[in-house]
XYZ file of C-alpha atoms in Angstrom:
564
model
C 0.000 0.000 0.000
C 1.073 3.395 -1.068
C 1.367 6.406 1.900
C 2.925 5.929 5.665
C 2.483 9.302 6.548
C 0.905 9.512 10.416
C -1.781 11.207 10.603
C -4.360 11.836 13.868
C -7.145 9.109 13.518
C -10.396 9.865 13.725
C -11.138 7.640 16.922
C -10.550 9.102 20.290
C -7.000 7.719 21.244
C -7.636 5.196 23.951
C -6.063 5.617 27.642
C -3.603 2.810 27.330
C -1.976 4.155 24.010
C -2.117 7.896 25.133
C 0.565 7.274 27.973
C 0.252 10.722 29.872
C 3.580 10.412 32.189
C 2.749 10.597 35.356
C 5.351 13.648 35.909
C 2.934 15.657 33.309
C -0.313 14.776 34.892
C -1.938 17.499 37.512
C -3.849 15.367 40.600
C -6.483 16.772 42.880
C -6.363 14.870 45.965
C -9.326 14.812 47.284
C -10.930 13.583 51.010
C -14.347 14.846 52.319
C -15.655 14.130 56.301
C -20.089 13.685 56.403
C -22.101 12.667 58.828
C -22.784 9.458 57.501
C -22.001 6.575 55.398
C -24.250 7.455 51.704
C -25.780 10.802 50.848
C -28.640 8.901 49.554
C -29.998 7.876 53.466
C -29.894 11.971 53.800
C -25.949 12.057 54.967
C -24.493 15.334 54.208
C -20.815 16.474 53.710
C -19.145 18.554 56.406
C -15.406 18.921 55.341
C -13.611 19.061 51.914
C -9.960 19.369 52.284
C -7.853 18.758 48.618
C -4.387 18.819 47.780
C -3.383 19.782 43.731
C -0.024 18.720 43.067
C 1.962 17.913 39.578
C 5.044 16.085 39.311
C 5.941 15.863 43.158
C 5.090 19.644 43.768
C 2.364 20.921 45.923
C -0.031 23.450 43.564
C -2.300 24.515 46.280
C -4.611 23.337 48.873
C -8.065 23.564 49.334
C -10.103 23.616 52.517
C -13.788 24.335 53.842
C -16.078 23.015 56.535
C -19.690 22.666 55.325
C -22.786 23.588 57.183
C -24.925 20.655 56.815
C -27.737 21.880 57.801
C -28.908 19.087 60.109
C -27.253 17.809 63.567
C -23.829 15.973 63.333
C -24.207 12.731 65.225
C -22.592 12.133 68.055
C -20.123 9.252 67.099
C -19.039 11.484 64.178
C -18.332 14.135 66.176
C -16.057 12.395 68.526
C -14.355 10.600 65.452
C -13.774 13.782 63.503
C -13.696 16.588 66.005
C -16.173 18.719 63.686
C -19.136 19.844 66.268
C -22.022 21.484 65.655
C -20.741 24.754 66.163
C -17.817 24.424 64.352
C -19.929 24.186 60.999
C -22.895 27.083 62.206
C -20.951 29.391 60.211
C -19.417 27.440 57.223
C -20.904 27.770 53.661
C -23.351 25.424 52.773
C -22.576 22.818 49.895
C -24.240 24.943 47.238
C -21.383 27.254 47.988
C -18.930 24.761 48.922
C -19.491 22.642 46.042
C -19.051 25.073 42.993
C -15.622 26.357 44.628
C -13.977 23.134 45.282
C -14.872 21.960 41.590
C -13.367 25.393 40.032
C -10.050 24.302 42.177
C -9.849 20.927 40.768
C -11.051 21.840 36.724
C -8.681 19.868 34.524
C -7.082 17.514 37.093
C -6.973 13.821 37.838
C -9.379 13.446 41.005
C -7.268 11.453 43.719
C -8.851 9.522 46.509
C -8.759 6.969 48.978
C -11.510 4.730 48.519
C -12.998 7.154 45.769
C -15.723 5.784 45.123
C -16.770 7.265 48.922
C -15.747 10.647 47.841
C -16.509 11.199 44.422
C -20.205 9.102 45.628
C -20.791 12.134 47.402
C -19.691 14.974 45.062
C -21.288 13.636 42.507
C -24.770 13.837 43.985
C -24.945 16.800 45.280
C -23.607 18.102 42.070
C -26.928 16.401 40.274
C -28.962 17.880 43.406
C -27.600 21.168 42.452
C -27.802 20.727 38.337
C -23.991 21.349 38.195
C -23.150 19.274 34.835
C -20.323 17.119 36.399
C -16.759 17.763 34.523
C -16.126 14.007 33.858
C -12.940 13.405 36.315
C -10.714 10.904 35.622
C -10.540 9.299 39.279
C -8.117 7.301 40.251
C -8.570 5.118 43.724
C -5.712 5.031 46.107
C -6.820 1.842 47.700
C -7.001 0.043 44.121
C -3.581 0.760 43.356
C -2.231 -0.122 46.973
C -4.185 -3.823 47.047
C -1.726 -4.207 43.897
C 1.369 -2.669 45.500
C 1.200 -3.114 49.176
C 1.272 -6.843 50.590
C 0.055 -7.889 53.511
C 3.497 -8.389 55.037
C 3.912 -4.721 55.185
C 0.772 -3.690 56.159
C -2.082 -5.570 57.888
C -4.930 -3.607 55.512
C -5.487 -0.976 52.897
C -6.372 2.049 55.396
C -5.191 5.216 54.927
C -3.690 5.262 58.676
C -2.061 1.784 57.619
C -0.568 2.588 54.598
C 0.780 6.679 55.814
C 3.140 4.522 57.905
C 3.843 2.131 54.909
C 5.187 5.040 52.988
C 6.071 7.172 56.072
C 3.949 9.994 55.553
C 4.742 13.504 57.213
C 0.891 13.775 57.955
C -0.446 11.226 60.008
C -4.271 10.799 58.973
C -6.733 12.013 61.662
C -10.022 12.287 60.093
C -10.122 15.830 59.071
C -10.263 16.221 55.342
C -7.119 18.406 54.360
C -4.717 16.237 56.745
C -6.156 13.212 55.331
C -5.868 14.766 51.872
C -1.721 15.284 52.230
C -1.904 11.850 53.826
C -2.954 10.609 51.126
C -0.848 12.846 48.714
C 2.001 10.964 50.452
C 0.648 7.580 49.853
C 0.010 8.221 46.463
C 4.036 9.482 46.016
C 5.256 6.462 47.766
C 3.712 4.143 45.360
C 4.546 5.957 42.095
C 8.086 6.011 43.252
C 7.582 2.284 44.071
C 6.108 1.295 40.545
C 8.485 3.844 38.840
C 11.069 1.392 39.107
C 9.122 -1.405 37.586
C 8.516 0.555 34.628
C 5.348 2.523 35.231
C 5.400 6.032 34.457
C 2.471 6.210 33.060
C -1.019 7.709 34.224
C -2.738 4.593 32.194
C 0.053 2.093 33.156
C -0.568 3.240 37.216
C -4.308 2.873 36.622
C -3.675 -1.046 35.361
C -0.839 -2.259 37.129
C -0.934 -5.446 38.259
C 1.485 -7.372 40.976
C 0.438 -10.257 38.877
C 2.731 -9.323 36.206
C 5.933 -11.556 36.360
C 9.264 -9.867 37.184
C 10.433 -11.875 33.907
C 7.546 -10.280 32.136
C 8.576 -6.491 33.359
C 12.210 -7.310 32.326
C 11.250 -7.909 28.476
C 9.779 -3.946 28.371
C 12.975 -3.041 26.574
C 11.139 -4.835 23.846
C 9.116 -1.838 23.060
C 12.039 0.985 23.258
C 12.860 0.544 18.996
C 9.060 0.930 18.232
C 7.901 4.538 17.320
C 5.374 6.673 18.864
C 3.315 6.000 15.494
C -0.092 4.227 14.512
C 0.396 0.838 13.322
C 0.567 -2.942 13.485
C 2.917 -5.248 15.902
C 4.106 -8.472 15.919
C 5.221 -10.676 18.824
C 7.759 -13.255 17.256
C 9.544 -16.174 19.462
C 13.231 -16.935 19.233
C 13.015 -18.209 16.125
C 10.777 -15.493 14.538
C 7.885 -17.317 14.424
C 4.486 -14.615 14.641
C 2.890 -15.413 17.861
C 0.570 -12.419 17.964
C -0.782 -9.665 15.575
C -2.315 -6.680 17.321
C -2.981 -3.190 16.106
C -2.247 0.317 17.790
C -2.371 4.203 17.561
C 1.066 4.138 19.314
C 3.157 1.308 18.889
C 5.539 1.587 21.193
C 3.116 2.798 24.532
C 0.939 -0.094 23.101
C 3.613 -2.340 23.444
C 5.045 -1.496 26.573
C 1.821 -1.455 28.262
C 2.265 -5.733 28.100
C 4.964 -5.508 30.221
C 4.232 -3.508 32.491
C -0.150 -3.138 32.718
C -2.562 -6.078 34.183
C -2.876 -8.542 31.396
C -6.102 -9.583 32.415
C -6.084 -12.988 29.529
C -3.775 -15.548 30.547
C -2.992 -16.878 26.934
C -1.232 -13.262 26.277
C 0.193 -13.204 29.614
C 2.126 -16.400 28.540
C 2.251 -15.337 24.512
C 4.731 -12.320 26.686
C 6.496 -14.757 28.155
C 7.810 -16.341 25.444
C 8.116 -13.877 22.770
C 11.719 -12.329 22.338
C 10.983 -9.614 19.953
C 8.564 -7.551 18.712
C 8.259 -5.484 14.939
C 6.141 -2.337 14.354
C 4.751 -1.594 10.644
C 3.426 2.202 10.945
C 0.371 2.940 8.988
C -0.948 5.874 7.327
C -4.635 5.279 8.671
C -6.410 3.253 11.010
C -8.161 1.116 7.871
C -4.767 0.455 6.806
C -3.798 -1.010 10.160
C -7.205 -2.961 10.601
C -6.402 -4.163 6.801
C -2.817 -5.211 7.705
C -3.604 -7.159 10.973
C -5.990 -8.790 9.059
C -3.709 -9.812 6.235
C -0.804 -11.002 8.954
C -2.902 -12.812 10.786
C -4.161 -14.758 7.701
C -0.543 -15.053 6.764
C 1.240 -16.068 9.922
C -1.740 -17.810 11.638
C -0.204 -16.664 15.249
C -1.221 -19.352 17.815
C -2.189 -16.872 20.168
C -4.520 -14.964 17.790
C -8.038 -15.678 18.166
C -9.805 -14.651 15.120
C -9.340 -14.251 11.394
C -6.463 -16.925 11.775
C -8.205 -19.092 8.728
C -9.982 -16.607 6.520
C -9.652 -19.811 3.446
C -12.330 -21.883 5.861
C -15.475 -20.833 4.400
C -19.168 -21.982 3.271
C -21.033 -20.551 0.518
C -24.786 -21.406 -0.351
C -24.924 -21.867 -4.141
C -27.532 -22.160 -6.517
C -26.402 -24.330 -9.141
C -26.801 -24.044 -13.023
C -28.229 -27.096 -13.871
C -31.547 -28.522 -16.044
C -32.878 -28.783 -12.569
C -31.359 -26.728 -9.825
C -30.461 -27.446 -6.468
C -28.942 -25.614 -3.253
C -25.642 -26.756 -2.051
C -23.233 -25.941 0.429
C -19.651 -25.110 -0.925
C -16.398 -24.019 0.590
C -15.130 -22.076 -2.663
C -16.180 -20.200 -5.419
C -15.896 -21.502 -9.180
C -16.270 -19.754 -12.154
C -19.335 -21.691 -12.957
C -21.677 -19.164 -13.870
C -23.831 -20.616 -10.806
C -25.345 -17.509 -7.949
C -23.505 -17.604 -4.373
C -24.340 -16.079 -1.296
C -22.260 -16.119 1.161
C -19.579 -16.412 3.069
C -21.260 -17.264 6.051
C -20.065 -16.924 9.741
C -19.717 -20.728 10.589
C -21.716 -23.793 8.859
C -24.283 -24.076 11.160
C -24.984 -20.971 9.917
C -24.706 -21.549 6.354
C -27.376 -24.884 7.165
C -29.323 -22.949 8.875
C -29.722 -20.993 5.998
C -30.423 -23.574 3.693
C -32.990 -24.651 6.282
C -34.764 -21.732 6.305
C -34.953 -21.275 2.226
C -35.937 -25.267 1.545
C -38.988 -24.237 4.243
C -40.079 -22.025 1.547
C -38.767 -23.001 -1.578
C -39.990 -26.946 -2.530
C -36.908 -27.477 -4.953
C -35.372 -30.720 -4.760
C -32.605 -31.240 -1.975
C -31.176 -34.756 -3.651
C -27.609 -34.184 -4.615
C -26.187 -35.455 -7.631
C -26.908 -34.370 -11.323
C -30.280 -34.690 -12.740
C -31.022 -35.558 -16.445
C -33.690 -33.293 -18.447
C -36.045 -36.319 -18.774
C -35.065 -38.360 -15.129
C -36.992 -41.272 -13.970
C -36.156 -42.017 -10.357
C -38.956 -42.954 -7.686
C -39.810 -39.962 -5.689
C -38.424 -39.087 -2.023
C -40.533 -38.872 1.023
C -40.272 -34.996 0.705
C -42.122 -35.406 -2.448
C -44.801 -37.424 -0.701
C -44.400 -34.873 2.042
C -45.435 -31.987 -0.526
C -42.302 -30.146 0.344
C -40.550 -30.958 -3.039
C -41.823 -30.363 -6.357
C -40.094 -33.704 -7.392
C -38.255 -33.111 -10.738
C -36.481 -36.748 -10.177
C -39.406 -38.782 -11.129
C -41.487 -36.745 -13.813
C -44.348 -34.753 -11.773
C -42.885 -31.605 -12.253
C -42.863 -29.442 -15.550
C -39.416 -27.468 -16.369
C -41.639 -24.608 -16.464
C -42.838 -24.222 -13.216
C -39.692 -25.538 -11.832
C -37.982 -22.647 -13.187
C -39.929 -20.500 -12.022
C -39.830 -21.279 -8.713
C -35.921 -21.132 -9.329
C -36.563 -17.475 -10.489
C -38.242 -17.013 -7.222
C -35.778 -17.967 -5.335
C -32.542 -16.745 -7.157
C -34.830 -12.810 -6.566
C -34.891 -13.667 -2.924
C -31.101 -14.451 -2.597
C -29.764 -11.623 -4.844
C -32.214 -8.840 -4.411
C -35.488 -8.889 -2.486
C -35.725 -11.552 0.448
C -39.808 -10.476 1.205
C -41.281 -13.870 0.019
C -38.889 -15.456 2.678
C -39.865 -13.157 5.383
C -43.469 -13.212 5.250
C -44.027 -17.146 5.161
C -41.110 -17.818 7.577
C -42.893 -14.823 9.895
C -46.139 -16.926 9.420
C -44.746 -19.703 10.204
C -43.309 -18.327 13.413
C -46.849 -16.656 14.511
C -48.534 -20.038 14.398
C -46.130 -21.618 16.351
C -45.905 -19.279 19.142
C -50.009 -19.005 19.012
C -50.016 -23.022 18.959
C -47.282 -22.391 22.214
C -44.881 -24.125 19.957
C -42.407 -21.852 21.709
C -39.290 -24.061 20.517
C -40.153 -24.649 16.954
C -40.890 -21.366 17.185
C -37.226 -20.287 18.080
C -36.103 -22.686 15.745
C -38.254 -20.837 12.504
C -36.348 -17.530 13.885
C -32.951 -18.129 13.741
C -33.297 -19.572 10.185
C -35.166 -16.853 9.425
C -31.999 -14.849 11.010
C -29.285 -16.707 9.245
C -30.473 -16.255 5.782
C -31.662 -12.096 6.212
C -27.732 -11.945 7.512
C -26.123 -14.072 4.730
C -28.038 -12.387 2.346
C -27.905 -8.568 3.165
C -23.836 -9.525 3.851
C -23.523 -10.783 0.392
C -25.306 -7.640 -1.423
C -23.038 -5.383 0.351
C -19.927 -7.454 -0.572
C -21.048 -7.815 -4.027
C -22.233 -4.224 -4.595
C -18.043 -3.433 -3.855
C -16.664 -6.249 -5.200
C -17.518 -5.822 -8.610
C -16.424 -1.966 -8.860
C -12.640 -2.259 -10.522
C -12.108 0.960 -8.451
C -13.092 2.989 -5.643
C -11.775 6.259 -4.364
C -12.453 7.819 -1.176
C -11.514 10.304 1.208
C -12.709 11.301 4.603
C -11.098 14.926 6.706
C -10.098 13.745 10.268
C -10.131 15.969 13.295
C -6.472 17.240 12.522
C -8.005 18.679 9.615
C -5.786 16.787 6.942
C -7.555 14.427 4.302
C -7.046 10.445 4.769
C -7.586 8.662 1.373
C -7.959 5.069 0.422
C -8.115 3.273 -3.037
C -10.307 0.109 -3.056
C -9.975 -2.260 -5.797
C -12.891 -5.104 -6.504
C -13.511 -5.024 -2.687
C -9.413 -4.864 -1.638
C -7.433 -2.053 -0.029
C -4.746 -1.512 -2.941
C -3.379 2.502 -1.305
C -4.076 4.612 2.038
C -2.501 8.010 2.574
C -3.056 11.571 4.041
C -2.699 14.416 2.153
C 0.049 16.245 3.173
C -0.820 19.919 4.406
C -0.215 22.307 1.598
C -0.217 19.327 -1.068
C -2.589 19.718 -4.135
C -5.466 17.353 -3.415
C -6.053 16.164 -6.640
C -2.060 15.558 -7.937
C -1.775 13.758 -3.705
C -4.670 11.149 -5.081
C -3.396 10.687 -8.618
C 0.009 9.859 -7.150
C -1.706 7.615 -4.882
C -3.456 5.758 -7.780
C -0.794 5.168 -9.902
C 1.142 3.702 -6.937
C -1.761 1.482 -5.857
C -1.709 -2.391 -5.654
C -2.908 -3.838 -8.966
C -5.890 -5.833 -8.615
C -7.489 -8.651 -10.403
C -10.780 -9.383 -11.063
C -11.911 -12.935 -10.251
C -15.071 -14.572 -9.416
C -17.590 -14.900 -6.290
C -18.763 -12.084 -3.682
C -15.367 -11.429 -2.330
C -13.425 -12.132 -5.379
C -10.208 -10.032 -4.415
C -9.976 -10.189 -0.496
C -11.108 -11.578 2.566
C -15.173 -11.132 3.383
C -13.504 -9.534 6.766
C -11.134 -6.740 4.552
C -13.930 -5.827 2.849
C -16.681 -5.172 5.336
C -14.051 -3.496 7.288
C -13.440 -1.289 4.496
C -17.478 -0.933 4.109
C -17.585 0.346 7.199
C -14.961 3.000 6.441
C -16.873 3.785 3.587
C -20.170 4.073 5.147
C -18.724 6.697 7.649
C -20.920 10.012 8.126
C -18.329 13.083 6.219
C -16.661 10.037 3.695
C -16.459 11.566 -0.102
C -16.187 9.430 -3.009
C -13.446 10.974 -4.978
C -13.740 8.105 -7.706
C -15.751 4.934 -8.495
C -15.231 3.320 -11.479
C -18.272 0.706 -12.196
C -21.305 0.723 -10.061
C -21.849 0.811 -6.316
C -25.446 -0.123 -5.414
C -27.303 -1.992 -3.712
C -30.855 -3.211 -4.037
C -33.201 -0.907 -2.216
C -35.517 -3.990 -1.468
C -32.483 -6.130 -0.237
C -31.734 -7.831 2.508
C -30.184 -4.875 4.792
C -33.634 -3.671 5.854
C -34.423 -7.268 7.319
C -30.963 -7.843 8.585
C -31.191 -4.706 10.837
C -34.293 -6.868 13.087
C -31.787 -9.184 13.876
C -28.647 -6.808 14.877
C-alpha cells in the first residue's frame, strides 16, 4: 500500500496508548468528612480538604467546613472533632461545592476509597444541576491492594498505609490532613512502581502485581518501536508470529504488556515467550485494521483468536443445472452458478439452507439430474415439500420458475422469505410451539444476515475501483483506493499538497488488482466489510468509483437490521 504518513485518527486515542507520564499529569487529591455513610440515606458532607499537586510539587490546597444543615451525630463528632458549632458558620454545599470543583477543573481526582468521595460529590452536584466535569478518578486503595502486601501492612487504610510510605501527615479524620496523607501515599507508590517501569497515568491505573518480574524485564522490547499508529508483531526466538495486534502508538501499546494487568492468561504467557517484537506504521487506522488482518491470515499466530483461517469458508450456491439445487460449498468456481455467502460458521450456512428449503420446494437430492429423469420420488415429495423433478411430476416450467423465485430472494429482495417464515413463526408461538418457534427464527436470522452480507460485498466487489476520502479531526484528508472489494493505497494528504495531484500519485502507486469470481473475489469477506464500514462513515467523499456501487433498495439490509 502506497502512503505511511501519520496522521491523527479519527477515533478518540484510547487511555492505554495515550501514555500521559505521570510527571505531566496534575492530581487533585481529594478527602471529604459527612455525617454518615451514603448521601442517599440523607448524609451530608461537612469537610472538603484537597491537595493539587503535579510532578511531586504541591499546587495549592483547598479547605472548607460545610454547614450541613442538620445535627452531626454524636459518634461522628467524637471521630472527627467537627461539632455542631464548628460548621454554624461554614458555607453550605451549594457554595462549597461550585468552589472546590473550580479548584480541581482539569485535574486527575485522587482519593482513597474514591468511590466514597466522588459518591458524594457527585450527587450533590446532580442535586444542584452542576453538569459534572467528567474526572478521571483514580482510587488510592485500588492501586495499593496491587502494591502493598500484607506483610507490610495488615490492611489498605489510609492510617495503615501513611506509615507504609512514612507519611509527614499522620491521617486524623479531618479532610485536608487526610488529603496530604494521602498525597504521600500516592508518592510512595509511584516512586515504588516507577522502578518497575510505570510512568504512566494509564500504566498506574492497570498495574498489576500479577505481572511476572520476567515479564517487566522484556519492556525493553518496546524501546525501537515509534510513537506512530500501526501494526505489531510478537515473534519467538526463532521469529515465528505469535501475535498480531494493532495500535495508535506502537511503542506505549507495546510497553503497556509488560508492564499493565494482562487480564487474559494466553497473552500473559504469549509475553512470556516472545523475544521480539516489529512495528509496521500505517498511514490510517483502515490500513492497520487491513494489515492485521492480512498477517494474521498469513502467519496464523497461535495466540490470535480470530481471522487466523480466513480460506475456511461456506457458501450457499444455486447451481446451473436442467434442474437446480442448493448446495453448500467451501469455494467459489467460475461456474456461472449464484452464491451467497460467506457465512459466519456452517451451522450458519445450514441454517440458511434450512430456512430457504422451508419455503422453496426445490429438490434437496444431490447429484446431477437428467432433463427427462426417472427415479422414484423421495418422502419430501410425498411430504409436498418438493416439487419432485427426479421422477417426472414436475414441468421445467414451473420448476424454473420457482428457481426465479428464489434466485430474486437471494440476490435482491428476500420479502417472500420473510413473510411465510414470519407466518410460520406466529402459528407456532399461538399453537405455544415456543421451541419450533425459536427454531423458525434463527433460520429466518441466518439467511436475512447471509443475504444482506452478500449484497453489500457484491455491490463493492464488482467496482474495478473505488476512491475515497474522509477529513479527520487534525483537519488533513485520509484517502484510500479500493480495488474489486481490496485495499490496494491509504494516505493523508500532506498539508499544503494539491489534493487532486496527492490522489493521482496515490493511484498510480496502488496495488494492482485482479478481477476474479464470487462475492469477495479479491480479499477476505472480513477486509472488505471493514473497508465498508470506512466507507459508510458520516463526512466520507467518493473521490472516484469506477463501475457501479449499489445496492438493491428492497435487499436484505432492511431485514438484517431486526436481527442486529
Amino acid at each position: 500500500m502506497a502512503g505511511t504518513t501519520t496522521t491523527q485518527w479519527e477515533q478518540q486515542r484510547s487511555f492505554d496508548e495515550l501514555g500521559r507520564p505521570l510527571r505531566d499529569v496534575t492530581f487533585c487529591v481529594v478527602d471529604l468528612e459527612t455525617t454518615g455513610g451514603t448521601p442517599l440515606d440523607g448524609s451530608m458532607i461537612t469537610e472538603i480538604g484537597a491537595v493539587k499537586v503535579r510532578g511531586g510539587e504541591v499546587l495549592g490546597e483547598f479547605q472548607t467546613l460545610v454547614n450541613p444543615h442538620t445535627a452531626i451525630p454524636p459518634f461522628i463528632a467524637v471521630l472527627t472533632g467537627i461539632t455542631n458549632g464548628m460548621v454554624a458558620d461554614a458555607p453550605p454545599i451549594t457554595a462549597a461545592l461550585p468552589a472546590f470543583l473550580e479548584f480541581a477543573a482539569g485535574s486527575v481526582l485522587v482519593a482513597h476509597n474514591a468511590k466514597f468521595d466522588v459518591g458524594f460529590l457527585r450527587h450533590f452536584a446532580q442535586q444542584q444541576d452542576i453538569p459534572w466535569p467528567g474526572f478521571e478518578v483514580l482510587d488510592t486503595v485500588k492501586v495499593a491492594r496491587r502494591v502493598v502486601t500484607r506483610d507490610e501492612a495488615p490492611n489498605h487504610k489510609l492510617s495503615s498505609l501513611a506509615r507504609v510510605f512514612r507519611s509527614g501527615t499522620t491521617p486524623n479524620h479531618r479532610a485536608l490532613a487526610d488529603a496530604r496523607a494521602t498525597v504521600d501515599v500516592l508518592h510512595g507508590m509511584m516512586e515504588r512502581l516507577g522502578g518497575l517501569g510505570v510512568h504512566t497515568l494509564e500504566e498506574l491505573q492497570t498495574y498489576s502485581s500479577k505481572v511476572a518480574a520476567a515479564q517487566r524485564r522484556k519492556r525493553h522490547l518496546a524501546d525501537r518501536l515509534p510513537h506512530a499508529p500501526g501494526v505489531y508483531m510478537f515473534c519467538d526466538e526463532r521469529s515465528r508470529v505469535l501475535y498480531v495486534g494493532t495500535s495508535k502508538d506502537l511503542r506505549r501499546r507495546v510497553r503497556s504488556y509488560f508492564t499493565a494487568s494482562e487480564t487474559r492468561s494466553r497473552i500473559g504467557e504469549m509475553v512470556q515467550i516472545a523475544a521480539s517484537v516489529t512495528g509496521i506504521t500505517c498511514a490510517t487506522a483502515l490500513e492497520a485494521e487491513v494489515r492485521e488482518l492480512r498477517l494474521i491470515a498469513e502467519h496464523k499466530p497461535s495466540y490470535n483468536r480470530r481471522s487466523r483461517h480466513p480460506e475456511k469458508m461456506t457458501f450457499l450456491k444455486l447451481t446451473r443445472e436442467p434442474w437446480p439445487r442448493l448446495s453448500l460449498v467451501n469455494r467459489v468456481l467460475d461456474d456461472d452458478a449464484d452464491y451467497v455467502g460467506p457465512f459466519s460458521s456452517r451451522g450458519a450456512a445450514e441454517s440458511c439452507l434450512a430456512a430457504l428449503h422451508e419455503v422453496f420446494p426445490i429438490r434437496q437430492c444431490s447429484g446431477r439430474l437428467g432433463k427427462r429423469p426417472s427415479r422414484s420420488a423421495c418422502v419430501l415429495a410425498e411430504m409436498g415439500r418438493c416439487l419432485s423433478p427426479c421422477d417426472g411430476s414436475a414441468d421445467s416450467d414451473t420448476y424454473a420458475a420457482v428457481v426465479r423465485q428464489l434466485r430474486d430472494a437471494l440476490l435482491r429482495d428476500p420479502d417472500d422469505v420473510v413473510e411465510i417464515v414470519n407466518e410460520k413463526m406466529t402459528t407456532l408461538a399461538e399453537q405455544e410451539r415456543f421451541e419450533e418457534a425459536g427454531v423458525q427464527r434463527d433460520r429466518l436470522a441466518s439467511f436475512v444476515r447471509a443475504a444482506a452480507r452478500s449484497q453489500r460485498l457484491t455491490s463493492l466487489t464488482r467496482c474495478p475501483e473505488v476512491v475515497a476520502a474522509r477529513r479527520e479531526d487534525d483537519g488533513r484528508w485520509t484517502v484510500h483506493v479500493v480495488r474489486y472489494g481490496r485495499l490496494a493505497a491509504a494516505g493523508v494528504i500532506p498539508p499544503g499538497a494539491l489534493a487532486t495531484a496527492y490522489v493521482d500519485q496515490l493511484r498510480a502507486s496502488a496495488e494492482t488488482v485482479l478481477p476474479a469470481v464470487g462475492p469477495v473475489p479479491a480479499a477476505t469477506a472480513e477486509e472488505s466489510e471493514r473497508i465498508l464500514r470506512w466507507l459508510e462513515q458520516p463526512g466520507v467523499r467518493l473521490v472516484e468509483v469506477d463501475g457501479e456501487w449499489t445496492c438493491p433498495v428492497a435487499g436484505a439490509g432492511r431485514e438484517a437490521r431486526r436481527f442486529a
